[in-house]
DNA sequence: ACATTTTATCTCACGAGATAAGATAAATAT
DNA sequence: ATATTTATCTTATCTCGTGAGATAAAATGT
């Protein structure tokens, strides 16, 4: 079906993609004035909001002690705030500080998002669906080898 | 050309891919019994072998002091060894310990590589070239926003 | 040939941040 | 009511990165 030459080229480009992705995330964190653990957590918070400190620990694999530190720092720079859960006073709900998030984070991503959007809009629906399926398969393989113990 | 629906789906999947990639690399490092900085360095060493300690510092952006620590740890677990450059005795050449590398690292990646290979071999050359071009464009955008200051 | 400067790596003190164990306080179970 | 479990925080300790400076070798100038 395919030549091994193209498989090798693509493998190499996917490897480059890994590196580029990791460096991109470090750069974003640096621009936000936070470390990359905090950035990762902020990302998890944005996606799973609202959530508790313990849930964040589970989702990130950090200890609860480390999460306390992460929240202290993110709260200090104003990206999130803590709120005691009225239902269960032991629990601490993590809330995004929307104002600050929109003022600092969104502009940072918006030009990147715009560029990605432009890139993607060069493709028609059939092509996009093809790429979506490819990326999904890659994600499945990555996850399989991340979870495997 | 395309619907924004598919663009949004793909954007989401690419985001998931970022997360999966970062977690995958952490998992690999954990399985190798090293931290992720050391893993990153090992990766750079594998790709650029042979190289000196100073070159590794430049390529990774670490200080020379940090590189000393990285090499101490990688040497201790037997993935690399130092060799004084006979031409210039100040220089320290970094060499992979092939035996150990092959025994520990390659098997770890080989099942992953096999799975990726199988995935990719489902595509024909035309499709592979299409994906290669897509990934290259993504890499360009990522790099652009990493470097931009 | 000798002194100076540059280059390459290592050492050390310090700080950030992660872990593990345990403290605290609230909810749940007996 | 008391004991147990659950959720978060605190503290001591460890790892690792930085920055400044030490050390030693090579390159350069006189």
Coordinates of C-alpha atoms (C1' of nucleotides) in Angstrom, one line a residue:
Chain A
X1 CA 0.0 0.0 0.0
X2 CA 2.5 2.6 1.2
X3 CA 6.2 2.9 0.9
X4 CA 8.2 2.7 4.1
X5 CA 9.9 5.9 3.0
X6 CA 6.8 8.0 3.7
X7 CA 6.1 6.1 6.9
X8 CA 9.5 7.1 8.1
X9 CA 9.1 10.7 7.1
X10 CA 5.8 10.9 8.9
X11 CA 7.2 9.2 12.0
X12 CA 10.0 11.8 12.0
X13 CA 7.5 14.7 11.6
X14 CA 5.3 13.3 14.4
X15 CA 8.4 13.2 16.6
X16 CA 9.1 16.8 15.7
X17 CA 5.5 17.5 16.6
X18 CA 6.0 16.1 20.1
X19 CA 9.0 18.3 20.7
X20 CA 7.3 21.4 19.2
X21 CA 4.3 20.8 21.4
X22 CA 6.3 20.5 24.6
X23 CA 8.3 23.6 23.8
X24 CA 5.1 25.5 22.9
X25 CA 3.6 24.7 26.3
X26 CA 6.7 25.8 28.1
X27 CA 6.7 29.0 26.2
X28 CA 3.1 29.7 26.9
X29 CA 3.6 29.1 30.6
X30 CA 6.6 31.5 30.6
X31 CA 4.5 34.2 29.0
X32 CA 1.8 33.7 31.5
X33 CA 4.4 34.1 34.3
X34 CA 3.7 30.7 35.7
X35 CA 5.7 27.4 35.7
X36 CA 4.6 24.5 33.5
X37 CA 3.0 22.5 36.2
X38 CA 0.8 25.4 37.1
X39 CA 0.0 25.9 33.4
X40 CA -0.9 22.2 33.1
X41 CA -3.2 22.6 36.1
X42 CA -4.7 25.7 34.7
X43 CA -5.5 23.8 31.6
X44 CA -7.1 21.0 33.5
X45 CA -9.1 23.5 35.5
X46 CA -10.3 25.3 32.4
X47 CA -11.5 22.1 30.9
X48 CA -13.1 20.6 34.0
X49 CA -14.4 23.6 35.8
X50 CA -15.8 23.6 38.4
X51 CA -13.8 21.0 40.3
X52 CA -12.3 20.5 43.7
X53 CA -8.7 20.5 44.8
X54 CA -8.8 16.8 45.2
X55 CA -10.1 16.2 41.7
X56 CA -7.3 18.3 40.4
X57 CA -4.8 16.2 42.2
X58 CA -6.3 13.0 40.7
X59 CA -6.5 14.4 37.2
X60 CA -2.9 15.7 37.2
X61 CA -1.3 12.9 39.3
X62 CA 0.1 15.4 41.8
X63 CA -0.1 14.9 45.5
X64 CA -2.6 17.0 47.5
X65 CA 0.2 18.9 49.0
X66 CA 1.6 19.9 45.6
X67 CA -1.9 20.9 44.6
X68 CA -2.2 23.2 47.6
X69 CA 1.0 24.9 46.3
X70 CA -0.3 25.1 42.7
X71 CA -3.6 26.7 43.9
X72 CA -1.7 29.2 46.2
X73 CA 0.4 30.4 43.2
X74 CA -2.5 30.5 40.7
X75 CA -4.6 32.3 43.2
X76 CA -1.8 34.8 43.9
X77 CA -1.5 35.8 40.3
X78 CA -5.2 36.0 40.0
X79 CA -6.1 33.3 37.5
X80 CA -8.3 31.3 39.9
X81 CA -9.8 31.6 43.4
X82 CA -10.9 29.1 46.0
X83 CA -14.4 28.8 47.3
X84 CA -15.6 26.7 50.2
X85 CA -18.2 24.2 49.0
X86 CA -21.4 25.0 50.8
X87 CA -22.6 21.4 50.6
X88 CA -19.4 20.0 52.1
X89 CA -17.2 22.4 54.0
X90 CA -14.1 20.2 53.7
X91 CA -14.2 20.6 49.9
X92 CA -12.5 23.5 48.1
X93 CA -14.0 24.4 44.8
X94 CA -11.6 25.9 42.2
X95 CA -13.1 28.8 40.2
X96 CA -11.6 30.6 37.2
X97 CA -11.2 34.3 37.6
X98 CA -12.9 35.0 34.3
X99 CA -11.9 38.6 34.1
X100 CA -8.2 37.9 34.6
X101 CA -8.3 34.8 32.4
X102 CA -9.9 36.7 29.6
X103 CA -7.5 39.6 29.9
X104 CA -4.3 37.5 29.9
X105 CA -4.8 34.0 28.7
X106 CA -7.3 34.4 25.9
X107 CA -5.3 37.1 24.0
X108 CA -2.2 34.9 24.3
X109 CA -4.0 32.1 22.6
X110 CA -6.1 34.0 20.2
X111 CA -3.5 34.8 17.6
X112 CA -2.4 31.2 17.8
X113 CA -6.0 30.0 17.5
X114 CA -6.5 32.3 14.6
X115 CA -3.5 31.0 12.8
X116 CA -4.6 27.4 13.4
X117 CA -8.1 28.3 12.2
X118 CA -6.7 29.7 9.0
X119 CA -4.6 26.6 8.5
X120 CA -7.6 24.3 9.0
X121 CA -10.0 26.4 6.9
X122 CA -7.9 25.5 3.9
X123 CA -9.3 22.0 4.1
X124 CA -12.7 20.8 3.0
X125 CA -15.0 18.7 5.2
X126 CA -13.9 15.4 3.8
X127 CA -10.3 16.2 4.4
X128 CA -10.9 17.5 7.9
X129 CA -12.8 14.3 8.7
X130 CA -9.9 12.3 7.4
X131 CA -7.4 14.2 9.6
X132 CA -9.7 14.0 12.7
X133 CA -9.8 10.3 12.3
X134 CA -6.0 10.1 12.0
X135 CA -5.4 12.3 15.1
X136 CA -7.9 10.3 17.1
X137 CA -6.0 7.1 16.2
X138 CA -2.8 8.7 17.3
X139 CA -4.3 9.8 20.6
X140 CA -5.6 6.2 21.2
X141 CA -2.1 4.8 20.7
X142 CA -0.5 7.5 22.9
X143 CA -3.0 6.9 25.7
X144 CA -2.6 3.2 25.5
X145 CA 1.1 3.4 26.1
X146 CA 0.7 6.1 28.8
X147 CA -1.7 4.0 30.8
X148 CA 0.0 0.7 30.3
X149 CA 1.7 -0.5 33.4
Chain B
X1 CA -15.1 25.0 2.0
X2 CA -15.4 23.4 5.4
X3 CA -17.9 23.7 8.2
X4 CA -16.8 25.3 11.4
X5 CA -18.1 22.2 13.2
X6 CA -15.3 20.0 11.8
X7 CA -12.7 22.7 12.5
X8 CA -13.9 22.8 16.1
X9 CA -13.7 19.0 16.4
X10 CA -10.2 18.9 15.0
X11 CA -9.1 21.7 17.2
X12 CA -10.3 19.8 20.2
X13 CA -8.6 16.6 19.0
X14 CA -5.3 18.5 18.5
X15 CA -5.6 19.8 22.0
X16 CA -6.2 16.3 23.3
X17 CA -3.1 15.3 21.3
X18 CA -1.0 17.9 23.1
X19 CA -2.1 16.6 26.5
X20 CA -1.6 13.0 25.4
X21 CA 1.9 13.8 24.1
X22 CA 3.0 15.4 27.3
X23 CA 1.6 12.6 29.4
X24 CA 3.2 10.0 27.2
X25 CA 6.6 11.6 27.6
X26 CA 6.3 11.7 31.3
X27 CA 5.2 8.1 31.4
X28 CA 8.2 7.1 29.3
X29 CA 10.6 8.9 31.6
X30 CA 9.0 7.3 34.6
X31 CA 9.4 3.8 33.0
X32 CA 13.1 4.6 32.2
X33 CA 13.6 5.6 35.9
X34 CA 14.6 9.1 35.0
X35 CA 13.0 12.5 35.2
X36 CA 11.6 14.3 32.2
X37 CA 14.6 16.7 31.8
X38 CA 16.9 13.7 31.7
X39 CA 14.6 12.0 29.2
X40 CA 14.6 15.1 27.0
X41 CA 18.4 15.3 27.2
X42 CA 18.7 11.6 26.4
X43 CA 16.5 12.2 23.3
X44 CA 18.7 15.1 22.2
X45 CA 21.8 12.9 22.8
X46 CA 20.4 10.1 20.8
X47 CA 19.6 12.4 17.9
X48 CA 22.9 14.4 17.9
X49 CA 25.4 11.8 19.0
X50 CA 28.3 12.3 19.4
X51 CA 28.2 15.7 21.1
X52 CA 29.8 17.6 24.0
X53 CA 28.3 18.7 27.3
X54 CA 28.3 22.3 26.2
X55 CA 26.5 21.4 23.0
X56 CA 23.9 19.6 25.0
X57 CA 23.5 22.7 27.2
X58 CA 23.0 24.9 24.1
X59 CA 20.5 22.5 22.5
X60 CA 18.4 22.1 25.6
X61 CA 18.6 25.6 26.9
X62 CA 19.9 24.3 30.3
X63 CA 22.8 25.9 32.1
X64 CA 26.1 24.0 32.1
X65 CA 25.7 23.4 35.8
X66 CA 22.4 21.7 35.1
X67 CA 23.9 19.6 32.3
X68 CA 26.6 18.4 34.7
X69 CA 23.8 17.0 36.9
X70 CA 21.9 15.5 34.0
X71 CA 25.0 13.7 32.8
X72 CA 25.8 12.5 36.4
X73 CA 22.4 10.9 36.6
X74 CA 22.3 9.5 33.1
X75 CA 25.8 8.1 33.6
X76 CA 24.8 6.6 37.0
X77 CA 21.9 4.6 35.5
X78 CA 24.2 3.6 32.7
X79 CA 22.5 5.1 29.6
X80 CA 25.5 7.2 28.7
X81 CA 29.2 7.7 29.6
X82 CA 31.6 10.6 29.5
X83 CA 34.8 10.5 27.4
X84 CA 37.5 13.2 27.5
X85 CA 38.0 14.6 24.0
X86 CA 41.6 13.6 23.0
X87 CA 41.8 16.7 20.7
X88 CA 40.7 19.2 23.4
X89 CA 41.0 18.0 27.0
X90 CA 38.5 20.5 28.3
X91 CA 35.8 19.0 26.2
X92 CA 33.7 16.1 27.4
X93 CA 32.1 13.9 24.8
X94 CA 28.9 12.2 25.6
X95 CA 28.5 8.7 24.4
X96 CA 25.5 6.4 24.5
X97 CA 26.0 3.2 26.3
X98 CA 24.6 1.2 23.4
X99 CA 24.2 -2.1 25.3
X100 CA 22.1 -0.5 28.1
X101 CA 20.2 1.7 25.7
X102 CA 19.3 -1.3 23.5
X103 CA 18.3 -3.3 26.5
X104 CA 16.1 -0.8 28.2
X105 CA 15.1 2.0 25.9
X106 CA 14.6 0.3 22.6
X107 CA 12.2 -2.4 23.9
X108 CA 10.2 0.4 25.6
X109 CA 9.7 2.2 22.3
X110 CA 9.6 -0.8 20.0
X111 CA 6.0 -1.8 20.9
X112 CA 4.9 1.8 20.6
X113 CA 6.8 2.1 17.3
X114 CA 5.3 -1.1 16.0
X115 CA 1.8 0.1 16.8
X116 CA 2.4 3.4 15.2
X117 CA 3.8 1.6 12.2
X118 CA 0.8 -0.5 11.9
X119 CA -1.4 2.5 12.1
X120 CA 0.5 4.3 9.4
X121 CA 0.7 1.3 7.1
X122 CA -3.1 1.4 6.7
X123 CA -2.6 4.5 4.6
X124 CA -1.5 4.7 1.0
X125 CA 1.3 7.0 -0.2
X126 CA -1.0 9.7 -1.3
X127 CA -2.7 9.8 2.1
X128 CA 0.6 9.7 3.9
X129 CA 1.9 12.7 1.9
X130 CA -1.3 14.5 2.8
X131 CA -0.8 13.9 6.5
X132 CA 2.9 14.7 6.4
X133 CA 2.0 18.1 4.9
X134 CA -0.6 18.7 7.5
X135 CA 1.7 17.9 10.4
X136 CA 4.5 20.0 8.9
X137 CA 2.1 23.0 8.8
X138 CA 1.1 22.4 12.4
X139 CA 4.8 22.2 13.4
X140 CA 5.5 25.5 11.6
X141 CA 2.7 27.2 13.5
X142 CA 3.8 25.8 16.9
X143 CA 7.4 26.9 16.3
X144 CA 6.3 30.3 15.2
X145 CA 4.5 30.9 18.5
X146 CA 7.2 29.3 20.6
X147 CA 9.9 31.5 19.2
X148 CA 7.9 34.7 19.0
X149 CA 8.8 37.1 21.8
Chain C
dA1 C1' 58.3 31.5 25.5
dC2 C1' 55.2 33.6 28.7
dA3 C1' 51.2 36.1 30.1
dT4 C1' 46.5 37.0 29.1
dT5 C1' 42.1 35.9 27.4
dT6 C1' 38.8 32.7 26.1
dT7 C1' 36.5 28.4 26.3
dA8 C1' 34.6 24.1 28.5
dT9 C1' 33.1 21.9 32.4
dC10 C1' 32.4 21.4 37.1
dT11 C1' 31.3 23.0 42.0
dC12 C1' 28.6 25.3 45.4
dA13 C1' 24.9 28.0 47.7
dC14 C1' 20.5 29.0 47.1
dG15 C1' 15.5 28.8 45.8
dA16 C1' 11.4 26.6 43.7
dG17 C1' 8.6 23.0 43.9
dA18 C1' 7.4 17.9 44.6
dT19 C1' 6.7 14.1 47.9
dA20 C1' 5.4 11.7 52.1
dA21 C1' 3.7 11.7 56.5
dG22 C1' 0.8 13.6 59.5
dA23 C1' -2.4 17.5 61.3
dT24 C1' -7.0 19.5 61.1
dA25 C1' -11.7 19.7 60.3
dA26 C1' -15.9 18.1 58.3
dA27 C1' -18.9 14.3 56.9
dT28 C1' -20.5 9.6 57.4
dA29 C1' -21.1 5.1 59.6
dT30 C1' -21.8 2.1 63.7
Chain D
dA1 C1' -22.0 9.6 70.8
dT2 C1' -17.9 7.7 69.0
dA3 C1' -15.2 6.0 65.4
dT4 C1' -14.0 6.1 60.7
dT5 C1' -13.4 8.1 56.5
dT6 C1' -12.7 12.0 53.4
dA7 C1' -10.7 16.5 51.9
dT8 C1' -7.4 19.8 52.3
dC9 C1' -3.5 21.9 54.4
dT10 C1' 1.1 21.9 56.9
dT11 C1' 5.8 20.5 57.5
dA12 C1' 10.2 18.3 56.8
dT13 C1' 12.8 16.6 53.4
dC14 C1' 14.5 15.8 48.7
dT15 C1' 15.4 16.8 43.8
dC16 C1' 16.7 19.7 40.5
dG17 C1' 17.6 24.2 38.1
dT18 C1' 20.1 28.7 38.3
dG19 C1' 23.8 31.9 38.8
dA20 C1' 28.3 32.9 40.3
dG21 C1' 32.6 31.5 40.5
dA22 C1' 36.5 27.8 40.4
dT23 C1' 39.4 25.0 37.6
dA24 C1' 41.9 23.6 33.8
dA25 C1' 42.9 23.6 28.9
dA26 C1' 43.4 25.9 24.5
dA27 C1' 44.1 30.1 21.8
dT28 C1' 46.0 34.6 21.3
dG29 C1' 49.1 38.6 21.8
dT30 C1' 53.6 40.5 22.7

